[in-house]
Amino acid sequence: MLNRRRFLRGSAGAMGGAWLAAWPWQTLLAQQELDAGPVDDWDAGKVRHLLPAVSDSHLLIKTSLSAPLSQQPRLRINGGGSSQTIAGLQNDTAGEFWQFYAEDLRPDTVYELRLEEAGGAALCEPWPISTFPAASHTPESVRVLFYTCAGGPSGDYFGIGDRRGNLPMAIRRRLLRRALSLAPQAAIANGDHIYWDLHTWQGEQAGELSAAGRESNFDFAARVMGGYNEQALKLAAGPQITPLYGTDFRSTPMYFLQDDHDHWENDSPLTYPVEWFQLQLARTTQQLYYPEFLSDPFRSPGLPYSHSSVRGDLSESYGTLRYGDLLEVLLYDVRRTLRVGQSNAAFLDSNVEGWLLERTASRESRHLVHVPSNPPGWTAGKWGEWYPDALHPESGELTTSILKLEWQQGWLDQHDRIMTGLANMTHRNPLIMSGDLHATGVGTMHGAGALDFSANPITNVLSGPIGTSIRGFPSVVRGVGAQPSKYLSFEEQVAPLEEHGFTLVDFERDRIKAQLFKWDVNSQSLAAIDTLDPYFTVELMRPD
């Protein structure tokens, strides 16, 4: 078994030297010359990464520093005719990771933030961020960025159509910078922020430690925080998150929804529900790198994995983006409370389902959008999906004529209840923004089984992946691309395209306009990213 100290030493330096020596200089030069897009001249100082979340009155920031601090840093918040200073809370044992939580901010107000050491020295240049309008406000519009599958170790790119592994960080960052150049006021990253599955899910060694699992060599009987396990987590997750975001999103509030790989496993009956240790890895990754969901007056603080402490009134798995009376977005992780018993199978805890249905029927907001971590509408024949479609072992096609091993009917029953709630939302446009499937596309759900949604069909959008590897696309790893489930009455406006991209959605008082962007690594240059235009637009007029 790999020696743990050797893994840490190798990852930090020695392994890097061997890796450099093994590569031809032309290849190294090609990677060094990759352009991450327009240069940001903001001075990040000692800040390695910084990711904020806001509501109308709250602020939460996660950050990491280039060197540990022995004393609490502080965040100075100025704006709205007042100022306050927030002491940082240490998120790791070394003092490299910190968070800042503030309450009692004014709605729809631009604040200047200053991050300082305990002695007053600046850790970075000041920057602005705005709170959202209060629920009683009536904003005219808001633009939200949606994307998925941004994780994975940095891969290699040698030219058009010639790459290895996940997209290199520079290309992923360039895609996100193009999205940011179009001025979204918030961003939703829907699942798979890391890929470091600890166990295999198919083949002769199914259920055994994966190559990544052997490399990290976690002590599953020990705590995650402190000692070797904490360092191994940082070495596995950090390079997938920190260099991707850096400080680019410092003024753009972020919503990070976790999915299967964020729990350090692929969704399979061999690995889910995840063991306690992997659950703690997922929670610790979130604690270190990206914000939890802030509280909302219409979401119960008693939902699973919600807690109140000095770190704030936060939820790990269920979130709300509320922008005045204009928009309410419901975000929900379908993995965290997964049940697999034949008599009680469900993706979501019953209280979470109740929250979704209650909010869907509500009338406080002009628009309401569902953002689940697993997409309704399409299937790739995987186990942990809403639908019974399976990959036929002989024809290689998706079908419901054979049983999907270990799949549970209760998952589909819950799907039907949630979709019925959306279809019954006749005062709004039913819209689902999804991720997970490593594709960009659009479809309309007109029915499910015996259920008829044709009077108010549900629009489904696959938001687009940022970092997907070659083998991450379903058509490569499974031999078949994502398709509408045969259980559904479903019309595709854009069949899933296995290309990288993102979606920008404009919410206005009387309409929703979703613009889908894509970039083809096999046919387009890197420079094309900087001028990407929408390849497809969906416009939904609000029923009034």
XYZ file of C-alpha atoms in Angstrom:
544
model
C 0.000 0.000 0.000
C 1.253 3.470 -0.843
C 3.074 5.095 2.038
C 1.097 8.135 3.187
C 4.120 10.328 3.775
C 5.447 9.463 0.339
C 2.132 10.523 -1.218
C 2.277 13.906 0.501
C 5.925 14.481 -0.383
C 5.394 13.326 -3.955
C 2.346 15.456 -4.519
C 4.046 18.512 -3.100
C 7.282 18.383 -5.039
C 9.124 15.194 -5.807
C 6.334 13.755 -7.918
C 6.156 17.029 -9.806
C 9.859 16.800 -10.632
C 9.539 13.275 -11.975
C 6.487 14.312 -13.981
C 8.350 17.236 -15.532
C 11.352 15.095 -16.418
C 9.172 12.534 -18.190
C 7.438 15.003 -20.519
C 8.932 16.211 -23.798
C 9.674 19.921 -23.725
C 7.290 20.622 -26.612
C 4.403 19.202 -24.570
C 5.340 21.194 -21.483
C 5.578 24.367 -23.530
C 2.129 23.754 -25.014
C 0.577 23.542 -21.536
C 2.437 26.598 -20.228
C 1.262 28.701 -23.164
C -2.450 27.982 -22.627
C -4.285 31.264 -22.221
C -6.929 31.547 -19.497
C -8.541 34.522 -21.204
C -8.619 38.242 -20.374
C -6.175 39.185 -17.624
C -7.646 40.364 -14.331
C -5.377 43.101 -12.942
C -7.013 43.034 -9.499
C -4.336 42.401 -6.860
C -5.144 39.118 -5.100
C -2.195 39.519 -2.743
C -2.028 36.516 -0.417
C -5.485 35.210 -1.402
C -5.451 31.975 -3.419
C -9.197 31.657 -3.852
C -12.278 33.566 -2.748
C -15.915 32.545 -3.248
C -18.850 34.592 -1.873
C -22.542 33.994 -1.285
C -25.125 36.665 -0.478
C -28.818 37.073 0.234
C -30.711 40.299 0.853
C -29.142 40.677 4.310
C -26.412 38.047 4.725
C -22.918 37.431 3.366
C -20.720 34.325 3.497
C -17.208 34.118 2.066
C -14.881 31.127 1.785
C -11.216 31.835 1.127
C -7.778 30.249 1.245
C -4.425 31.963 1.633
C -0.950 31.361 0.292
C 0.437 31.062 3.835
C -1.240 30.108 7.131
C -2.219 32.755 9.665
C -1.801 32.260 13.402
C -4.270 35.039 14.247
C -7.781 35.672 12.972
C -7.971 37.812 9.845
C -10.846 40.238 9.575
C -13.241 41.462 6.925
C -14.212 45.131 6.876
C -17.607 45.800 5.292
C -18.454 49.372 4.273
C -21.619 50.549 2.551
C -25.224 51.525 2.992
C -24.277 54.255 5.448
C -22.659 51.874 7.936
C -19.637 49.674 8.495
C -18.791 46.546 10.436
C -15.787 44.318 11.008
C -16.109 40.534 10.952
C -13.553 38.199 12.503
C -12.632 35.228 10.364
C -13.457 31.679 11.422
C -10.740 29.109 10.803
C -11.904 26.256 8.557
C -8.850 23.979 8.692
C -6.262 23.094 11.321
C -3.378 24.901 9.612
C -4.859 28.396 9.336
C -4.853 28.480 5.525
C -8.650 28.347 5.070
C -11.043 30.920 6.540
C -14.652 32.008 6.302
C -16.476 35.250 7.043
C -20.176 35.421 7.893
C -22.069 38.704 8.192
C -25.688 39.528 9.037
C -27.863 42.645 9.143
C -26.794 44.002 5.766
C -29.060 46.296 3.748
C -30.842 44.813 0.726
C -29.829 45.791 -2.805
C -26.739 47.630 -1.582
C -23.194 47.688 -2.928
C -20.591 47.119 -0.208
C -16.841 47.541 -0.309
C -14.997 44.624 1.290
C -11.485 44.734 2.738
C -9.696 41.590 3.882
C -6.951 42.218 6.439
C -4.557 40.415 8.718
C -5.025 40.837 12.470
C -2.466 43.647 12.478
C -4.270 45.564 9.736
C -2.114 44.666 6.728
C -4.171 44.114 3.573
C -4.415 40.526 2.349
C -5.684 41.667 -1.048
C -7.078 44.683 -2.846
C -10.577 45.865 -1.775
C -13.498 44.738 -3.927
C -17.252 45.378 -4.255
C -20.200 43.046 -3.851
C -23.937 43.728 -3.806
C -26.639 42.187 -1.672
C -29.835 41.030 -3.379
C -33.145 42.922 -3.256
C -35.451 41.989 -0.388
C -38.448 39.738 -1.013
C -40.720 42.797 -0.927
C -38.735 44.598 -3.649
C -39.782 44.499 -7.307
C -36.632 44.343 -9.467
C -37.073 44.440 -13.227
C -34.524 41.764 -14.140
C -31.684 39.504 -13.045
C -29.191 37.391 -15.008
C -28.034 34.038 -13.593
C -25.233 31.783 -14.845
C -25.745 27.998 -14.763
C -23.172 25.268 -15.435
C -22.150 21.797 -14.272
C -19.270 19.313 -14.019
C -16.443 21.816 -13.554
C -14.285 19.437 -11.508
C -11.555 16.969 -12.359
C -7.753 17.088 -12.287
C -6.295 19.386 -14.915
C -5.822 17.591 -18.229
C -3.710 18.290 -21.293
C -4.473 20.147 -24.523
C -2.198 19.995 -27.559
C -4.410 21.585 -30.206
C -7.854 21.344 -31.774
C -9.163 17.802 -31.315
C -6.068 16.685 -29.402
C -6.396 16.457 -25.645
C -6.055 14.088 -22.718
C -8.165 13.834 -19.560
C -10.302 16.706 -18.327
C -9.984 20.126 -19.883
C -6.911 21.971 -18.582
C -7.657 24.518 -15.885
C -6.711 27.380 -18.197
C -9.437 26.404 -20.681
C -12.069 25.903 -17.988
C -11.185 29.267 -16.519
C -11.411 30.832 -19.964
C -14.939 29.462 -20.413
C -16.009 30.852 -17.050
C -14.377 34.198 -17.810
C -16.385 34.402 -21.018
C -19.516 33.796 -18.955
C -18.478 36.447 -16.433
C -17.853 38.948 -19.235
C -21.604 38.798 -19.916
C -22.293 40.150 -16.409
C -24.341 37.560 -14.514
C -25.500 38.751 -11.095
C -25.252 35.258 -9.598
C -23.848 31.870 -10.598
C -25.027 28.316 -9.906
C -22.481 25.500 -10.133
C -24.559 22.326 -10.293
C -22.572 19.383 -8.983
C -19.367 17.464 -9.602
C -16.923 20.096 -8.392
C -14.380 17.317 -7.880
C -13.703 13.892 -9.384
C -11.769 11.683 -6.976
C -13.908 8.555 -6.611
C -12.397 6.322 -3.944
C -13.849 3.034 -5.224
C -14.427 1.460 -8.626
C -17.991 0.828 -9.783
C -17.597 -1.658 -12.634
C -15.291 -4.398 -13.916
C -13.603 -7.262 -12.113
C -12.386 -5.025 -9.288
C -15.768 -3.340 -8.722
C -16.103 -2.082 -5.174
C -12.348 -2.073 -4.544
C -10.203 1.000 -3.990
C -9.730 2.966 -7.196
C -6.399 4.323 -8.400
C -7.336 7.649 -6.797
C -8.333 5.854 -3.605
C -5.010 4.044 -3.449
C -3.109 7.239 -4.178
C -4.808 9.227 -1.423
C -4.715 6.216 0.918
C -7.073 7.776 3.451
C -7.285 6.336 6.930
C -11.009 5.565 6.907
C -11.043 4.908 10.647
C -9.698 8.366 11.499
C -11.221 11.818 11.412
C -11.014 13.832 8.223
C -9.718 17.003 9.875
C -6.228 16.946 11.286
C -3.159 14.977 10.309
C -2.712 13.005 7.116
C -6.382 12.830 6.062
C -6.766 16.608 5.988
C -3.615 17.028 3.918
C -4.655 14.268 1.514
C -8.086 15.883 1.036
C -6.472 19.230 0.215
C -4.101 17.612 -2.282
C -6.962 15.812 -4.043
C -9.671 18.511 -4.009
C -7.668 21.729 -3.928
C -6.139 21.517 -7.429
C -9.638 20.966 -8.862
C -11.196 24.059 -7.235
C -8.650 26.687 -6.191
C -6.959 27.348 -9.572
C -10.275 27.198 -11.431
C -11.953 30.007 -9.516
C -9.088 31.931 -7.967
C -10.607 35.336 -7.247
C -12.548 35.719 -10.513
C -15.946 35.366 -8.794
C -15.197 37.696 -5.860
C -18.087 40.023 -6.842
C -20.429 37.340 -8.222
C -22.426 35.425 -5.582
C -22.032 31.664 -5.972
C -24.305 28.705 -5.277
C -22.563 25.316 -5.175
C -24.818 22.246 -5.301
C -23.221 18.866 -4.567
C -23.853 15.650 -6.520
C -22.484 12.104 -6.525
C -18.790 12.756 -7.225
C -18.736 15.498 -4.599
C -19.280 12.676 -2.117
C -16.073 11.100 -3.432
C -17.871 8.240 -5.214
C -19.697 7.554 -8.477
C -23.388 6.761 -8.090
C -23.643 2.973 -8.109
C -25.276 0.386 -5.833
C -21.758 -0.559 -4.690
C -20.996 2.894 -3.330
C -24.332 4.549 -2.444
C -25.569 5.510 0.044
C -22.020 6.614 0.810
C -20.146 5.520 3.910
C -19.766 7.906 6.844
C -16.161 8.763 5.951
C -16.998 9.814 2.387
C -19.879 11.891 3.738
C -17.437 13.699 6.012
C -15.092 14.232 3.072
C -17.959 15.892 1.176
C -18.879 18.096 4.116
C -15.269 19.068 4.780
C -14.641 19.887 1.110
C -17.608 22.241 1.253
C -16.452 23.753 4.548
C -13.023 24.503 3.126
C -13.680 25.612 -0.434
C -17.170 26.931 -1.202
C -20.158 28.478 0.603
C -23.067 26.590 2.056
C -26.569 27.907 1.345
C -27.677 30.929 3.342
C -30.966 30.932 5.239
C -34.261 31.838 3.597
C -37.516 32.874 5.334
C -39.487 30.327 3.286
C -37.159 27.345 3.871
C -37.287 25.469 7.155
C -34.024 25.530 9.140
C -34.913 21.985 10.169
C -34.289 20.392 6.769
C -31.590 17.682 6.760
C -28.007 18.952 6.921
C -29.115 22.407 7.993
C -27.624 23.927 11.140
C -27.345 27.095 13.180
C -24.040 28.039 14.798
C -21.493 30.839 14.993
C -20.779 29.964 11.351
C -24.304 31.011 10.427
C -27.772 29.643 9.797
C -26.760 27.460 6.859
C -27.831 24.469 4.785
C -25.354 22.091 3.177
C -27.655 20.452 0.630
C -30.798 22.556 0.063
C -30.658 26.158 -1.015
C -32.645 29.151 -2.204
C -31.637 31.952 -4.525
C -34.181 34.704 -3.929
C -34.011 37.951 -5.882
C -36.750 40.281 -4.697
C -40.213 39.172 -5.773
C -38.836 38.392 -9.239
C -37.123 35.038 -8.781
C -36.956 32.059 -6.450
C -34.585 29.203 -7.324
C -34.816 25.932 -5.393
C -31.585 23.914 -5.302
C -31.573 20.338 -4.028
C -29.030 17.542 -3.740
C -30.679 14.198 -4.530
C -27.742 12.098 -3.225
C -27.398 13.155 0.389
C -30.654 11.584 1.666
C -30.855 8.734 -0.878
C -32.805 5.694 0.383
C -32.592 2.324 -1.374
C -34.993 0.100 0.564
C -37.695 -1.343 -1.652
C -40.485 -0.161 0.653
C -39.132 3.334 1.426
C -36.955 4.268 -1.556
C -36.607 7.991 -2.260
C -34.014 10.470 -3.409
C -35.238 13.217 -1.094
C -36.241 13.288 2.542
C -40.011 13.743 2.854
C -39.557 17.162 4.474
C -37.430 18.301 1.532
C -40.088 17.099 -0.888
C -42.699 18.958 1.153
C -40.652 22.156 0.973
C -40.320 21.835 -2.811
C -44.033 21.268 -3.348
C -45.055 24.052 -0.973
C -42.756 26.577 -2.620
C -43.778 25.472 -6.110
C -47.421 26.164 -5.273
C -46.609 29.517 -3.639
C -47.205 32.896 -5.259
C -44.616 35.202 -3.671
C -42.292 35.276 -6.697
C -42.867 35.980 -10.393
C -40.653 33.056 -11.438
C -39.719 29.830 -9.656
C -37.093 27.405 -10.952
C -36.067 23.915 -9.838
C -32.365 23.022 -9.828
C -31.928 19.350 -8.864
C -28.502 17.730 -8.881
C -29.837 14.892 -11.071
C -31.651 15.902 -14.272
C -35.272 15.022 -14.977
C -36.095 14.358 -18.626
C -33.066 12.441 -19.841
C -31.334 9.188 -19.015
C -27.976 7.608 -19.748
C -29.038 4.261 -18.287
C -27.141 4.818 -15.043
C -28.313 3.315 -11.772
C -28.806 6.489 -9.737
C -31.320 8.175 -12.061
C -35.001 8.950 -11.648
C -35.910 6.568 -14.474
C -35.996 2.772 -15.063
C -34.280 2.906 -18.479
C -31.375 0.456 -18.659
C -28.655 -0.278 -21.188
C -29.541 -3.522 -22.978
C -26.530 -5.874 -22.811
C -27.074 -7.190 -26.347
C -28.414 -4.280 -28.402
C -26.526 -1.585 -26.488
C -29.665 0.564 -26.553
C -31.597 2.177 -23.723
C -34.810 0.349 -22.909
C -37.416 -0.180 -20.208
C -38.062 -3.760 -21.344
C -35.475 -5.140 -18.902
C -35.040 -4.474 -15.207
C -32.395 -1.988 -14.139
C -30.364 -3.732 -11.447
C -30.982 -2.320 -7.948
C -33.068 0.595 -9.299
C -36.025 1.528 -7.059
C -39.598 2.418 -8.039
C -39.833 4.868 -5.142
C -37.419 7.207 -6.926
C -39.762 7.452 -9.905
C -42.807 7.882 -7.667
C -41.136 10.870 -6.027
C -40.222 12.241 -9.460
C -43.868 12.060 -10.500
C -45.033 13.970 -7.432
C -42.494 16.753 -7.996
C -43.194 16.990 -11.737
C -46.941 17.084 -11.045
C -46.348 19.985 -8.674
C -44.469 21.841 -11.402
C -47.089 21.137 -14.068
C -49.795 22.383 -11.695
C -47.916 25.695 -11.337
C -50.103 27.345 -13.964
C -49.314 30.868 -12.705
C -45.668 30.471 -13.752
C -43.546 28.782 -16.423
C -42.379 25.385 -15.108
C -38.601 25.361 -15.626
C -35.877 22.943 -14.544
C -32.194 23.842 -14.907
C -30.102 20.682 -14.667
C -26.546 19.434 -14.804
C -24.800 16.075 -14.296
C -25.221 14.601 -17.801
C -22.136 16.269 -19.336
C -24.211 17.862 -22.076
C -26.043 20.964 -23.188
C -29.599 20.689 -24.473
C -33.283 21.617 -24.187
C -36.477 19.594 -23.997
C -40.118 19.800 -22.963
C -41.843 17.261 -20.719
C -45.480 16.777 -21.778
C -46.206 13.815 -19.548
C -44.832 11.051 -17.327
C -46.329 7.579 -17.435
C -50.084 8.074 -17.189
C -49.683 11.710 -16.100
C -50.563 14.426 -18.624
C -48.673 17.725 -18.384
C -49.638 19.029 -21.824
C -51.716 21.896 -20.405
C -48.582 23.344 -18.779
C -45.520 21.416 -20.008
C -42.212 21.552 -18.146
C -39.168 23.064 -19.854
C -35.931 21.215 -19.085
C -32.490 22.698 -19.779
C -29.135 20.928 -19.522
C -26.889 23.818 -18.553
C -23.597 22.595 -20.050
C -20.367 21.139 -18.592
C -17.190 23.120 -17.978
C -14.469 20.511 -17.508
C -15.679 17.109 -18.737
C -13.006 14.580 -19.688
C -13.104 12.502 -22.859
C -14.403 9.494 -20.924
C -16.839 11.654 -18.990
C -19.231 11.892 -21.922
C -21.920 9.160 -21.759
C -21.469 8.145 -25.402
C -17.811 7.344 -24.703
C -18.030 5.573 -21.363
C -21.390 3.821 -21.983
C -21.583 3.717 -25.756
C -24.815 5.718 -25.859
C -25.554 9.399 -25.333
C -28.233 10.826 -23.063
C -31.782 10.298 -24.355
C -35.293 11.110 -23.132
C -36.592 8.401 -20.844
C -39.055 6.083 -22.541
C -41.269 6.573 -19.504
C -41.882 10.171 -20.564
C -43.761 12.053 -23.219
C -40.844 14.302 -24.082
C -39.987 16.594 -26.979
C -36.393 17.652 -27.595
C -35.731 21.110 -29.005
C -31.977 20.452 -28.767
C -30.906 16.844 -28.252
C -28.053 16.654 -25.708
C -24.778 17.813 -27.242
C -21.605 16.475 -25.651
C -19.732 19.768 -25.784
C -18.501 22.145 -23.114
C -20.518 25.230 -22.299
C -22.806 27.132 -19.962
C -26.222 28.792 -19.873
C -27.199 32.362 -19.031
C -30.802 32.967 -18.011
C -32.414 36.403 -17.939
C -35.449 36.671 -15.680
C -37.656 39.685 -16.426
C -41.072 40.621 -15.070
C -42.964 39.048 -17.959
C -40.566 36.453 -19.385
C -37.629 34.090 -19.038
C -34.911 33.966 -21.677
C -32.326 31.177 -21.498
C -29.281 31.476 -23.765
C -27.181 28.340 -24.257
C -23.477 28.605 -25.116
C -21.206 25.789 -26.292
C -17.607 25.275 -27.358
C -16.387 22.214 -29.270
C -12.872 21.168 -28.272
C -12.669 19.030 -31.420
C -13.386 21.772 -33.960
C -12.969 25.225 -32.417
C -9.897 27.183 -31.402
C -9.217 28.424 -27.894
C -9.608 31.999 -29.109
C -13.197 31.214 -30.120
C -14.105 30.954 -26.433
C -13.639 34.696 -25.949
C -16.388 35.578 -28.439
C -18.858 32.734 -27.879
C -22.441 33.642 -28.728
C -25.587 31.708 -27.835
C -26.196 28.740 -30.118
C -29.811 28.372 -28.946
C -32.281 30.556 -27.061
C -35.411 29.571 -25.148
C -37.961 32.278 -24.387
C -40.893 31.656 -22.054
C -43.596 34.290 -21.606
C -45.117 34.356 -18.142
C -48.829 33.449 -18.077
C -50.677 36.491 -16.734
